[in-house]
Amino acid sequence: TSAHQIFNQSLELFPNPVKDRLFLQLEQPDFPSLRLRWTNLIGQTMHDELLSVNGRQQIELYLPELNKGIYLLQIDNGTDQITRKVFKQ
């Protein structure tokens, strides 16, 4: 099993579709921070932030500034990056 597969399998986003609050569940929070980059389907960056993880297993993301639509959330832990599709209601 590669490090990418482990990172991908240890991360869960819910609820999806989301209204205002999205939860990021980390099974193995063994990295200090995550960079989250929200892009729309034409590749424009809508939001970009660096989050401190500090061993937390669940992180709440508050998303009132994003309009309704489909977004790609790129999650980078410094060595791996995964992308998840998120539906904003």
mmCIF file of C-alpha atoms in Angstrom:
data_model
loop_
_atom_site.group_PDB
_atom_site.id
_atom_site.type_symbol
_atom_site.label_atom_id
_atom_site.label_comp_id
_atom_site.label_asym_id
_atom_site.label_seq_id
_atom_site.Cartn_x
_atom_site.Cartn_y
_atom_site.Cartn_z
ATOM 1 C CA THR A 1 0.000 0.000 0.000
ATOM 2 C CA SER A 2 1.441 3.352 -1.022
ATOM 3 C CA ALA A 3 1.521 6.483 1.145
ATOM 4 C CA HIS A 4 -0.956 8.078 -1.297
ATOM 5 C CA GLN A 5 -3.445 5.228 -0.835
ATOM 6 C CA ILE A 6 -3.115 5.410 2.953
ATOM 7 C CA PHE A 7 -3.687 9.191 2.944
ATOM 8 C CA ASN A 8 -6.649 8.839 0.563
ATOM 9 C CA GLN A 9 -8.271 6.060 2.624
ATOM 10 C CA SER A 10 -7.690 7.777 5.970
ATOM 11 C CA LEU A 11 -9.598 10.923 4.991
ATOM 12 C CA GLU A 12 -13.369 11.379 4.930
ATOM 13 C CA LEU A 13 -15.488 14.447 4.092
ATOM 14 C CA PHE A 14 -19.091 14.770 5.263
ATOM 15 C CA PRO A 15 -21.824 15.727 4.663
ATOM 16 C CA ASN A 16 -21.595 15.886 0.895
ATOM 17 C CA PRO A 17 -23.614 17.719 -0.415
ATOM 18 C CA VAL A 18 -22.871 20.413 2.172
ATOM 19 C CA LYS A 19 -24.700 23.592 3.164
ATOM 20 C CA ASP A 20 -22.326 25.629 5.373
ATOM 21 C CA ARG A 21 -20.296 23.205 7.521
ATOM 22 C CA LEU A 22 -18.136 20.429 6.116
ATOM 23 C CA PHE A 23 -16.273 18.039 8.385
ATOM 24 C CA LEU A 24 -12.894 16.598 7.510
ATOM 25 C CA GLN A 25 -12.322 13.331 9.370
ATOM 26 C CA LEU A 26 -8.713 12.138 9.620
ATOM 27 C CA GLU A 27 -8.060 8.565 10.647
ATOM 28 C CA GLN A 28 -4.295 9.122 10.955
ATOM 29 C CA PRO A 29 -3.561 12.806 11.689
ATOM 30 C CA ASP A 30 0.219 12.289 11.702
ATOM 31 C CA PHE A 31 1.132 15.472 9.820
ATOM 32 C CA PRO A 32 1.310 19.023 11.219
ATOM 33 C CA SER A 33 -0.807 20.833 8.627
ATOM 34 C CA LEU A 34 -2.985 20.548 5.538
ATOM 35 C CA ARG A 35 -3.294 22.956 2.627
ATOM 36 C CA LEU A 36 -6.870 23.119 1.344
ATOM 37 C CA ARG A 37 -7.499 24.641 -2.078
ATOM 38 C CA TRP A 38 -11.043 25.010 -3.377
ATOM 39 C CA THR A 39 -11.403 25.367 -7.143
ATOM 40 C CA ASN A 40 -14.435 25.601 -9.366
ATOM 41 C CA LEU A 41 -14.843 23.293 -12.350
ATOM 42 C CA ILE A 42 -13.028 25.689 -14.695
ATOM 43 C CA GLY A 43 -9.955 25.723 -12.446
ATOM 44 C CA GLN A 44 -10.332 29.085 -10.702
ATOM 45 C CA THR A 45 -9.147 29.059 -7.087
ATOM 46 C CA MET A 46 -12.051 30.116 -4.889
ATOM 47 C CA HIS A 47 -10.398 29.650 -1.488
ATOM 48 C CA ASP A 48 -6.955 28.578 -0.293
ATOM 49 C CA GLU A 49 -5.914 28.016 3.316
ATOM 50 C CA LEU A 50 -3.326 26.283 5.444
ATOM 51 C CA LEU A 51 -4.812 24.445 8.431
ATOM 52 C CA SER A 52 -2.950 23.356 11.516
ATOM 53 C CA VAL A 53 -3.856 19.734 12.280
ATOM 54 C CA ASN A 54 -1.966 19.183 15.567
ATOM 55 C CA GLY A 55 -3.269 15.637 16.032
ATOM 56 C CA ARG A 56 -6.934 16.557 15.574
ATOM 57 C CA GLN A 57 -9.015 13.810 14.045
ATOM 58 C CA GLN A 58 -11.920 16.022 12.987
ATOM 59 C CA ILE A 59 -11.742 19.503 11.506
ATOM 60 C CA GLU A 60 -14.789 21.677 10.844
ATOM 61 C CA LEU A 61 -14.719 23.798 7.700
ATOM 62 C CA TYR A 62 -17.149 26.726 7.542
ATOM 63 C CA LEU A 63 -18.045 27.567 3.929
ATOM 64 C CA PRO A 64 -20.551 30.436 3.763
ATOM 65 C CA GLU A 65 -18.551 32.345 1.113
ATOM 66 C CA LEU A 66 -18.829 29.593 -1.485
ATOM 67 C CA ASN A 67 -21.828 29.835 -3.806
ATOM 68 C CA LYS A 68 -23.965 26.818 -4.611
ATOM 69 C CA GLY A 69 -22.239 24.527 -7.070
ATOM 70 C CA ILE A 70 -19.664 21.814 -7.573
ATOM 71 C CA TYR A 71 -16.120 22.338 -6.314
ATOM 72 C CA LEU A 72 -12.895 20.380 -6.302
ATOM 73 C CA LEU A 73 -11.169 20.323 -2.931
ATOM 74 C CA GLN A 74 -7.429 19.649 -3.154
ATOM 75 C CA ILE A 75 -6.001 18.441 0.133
ATOM 76 C CA ASP A 76 -2.217 18.465 0.491
ATOM 77 C CA ASN A 77 -0.374 17.121 3.551
ATOM 78 C CA GLY A 78 3.083 18.178 2.348
ATOM 79 C CA THR A 79 3.981 14.871 0.710
ATOM 80 C CA ASP A 80 0.725 13.778 -0.918
ATOM 81 C CA GLN A 81 -2.223 15.496 -2.554
ATOM 82 C CA ILE A 82 -5.722 14.183 -3.130
ATOM 83 C CA THR A 83 -8.726 15.811 -4.762
ATOM 84 C CA ARG A 84 -12.348 15.316 -3.754
ATOM 85 C CA LYS A 85 -15.478 16.627 -5.431
ATOM 86 C CA VAL A 86 -17.759 18.600 -3.080
ATOM 87 C CA PHE A 87 -21.340 19.657 -3.806
ATOM 88 C CA LYS A 88 -22.346 22.966 -2.129
ATOM 89 C CA GLN A 89 -26.093 23.502 -1.628
#
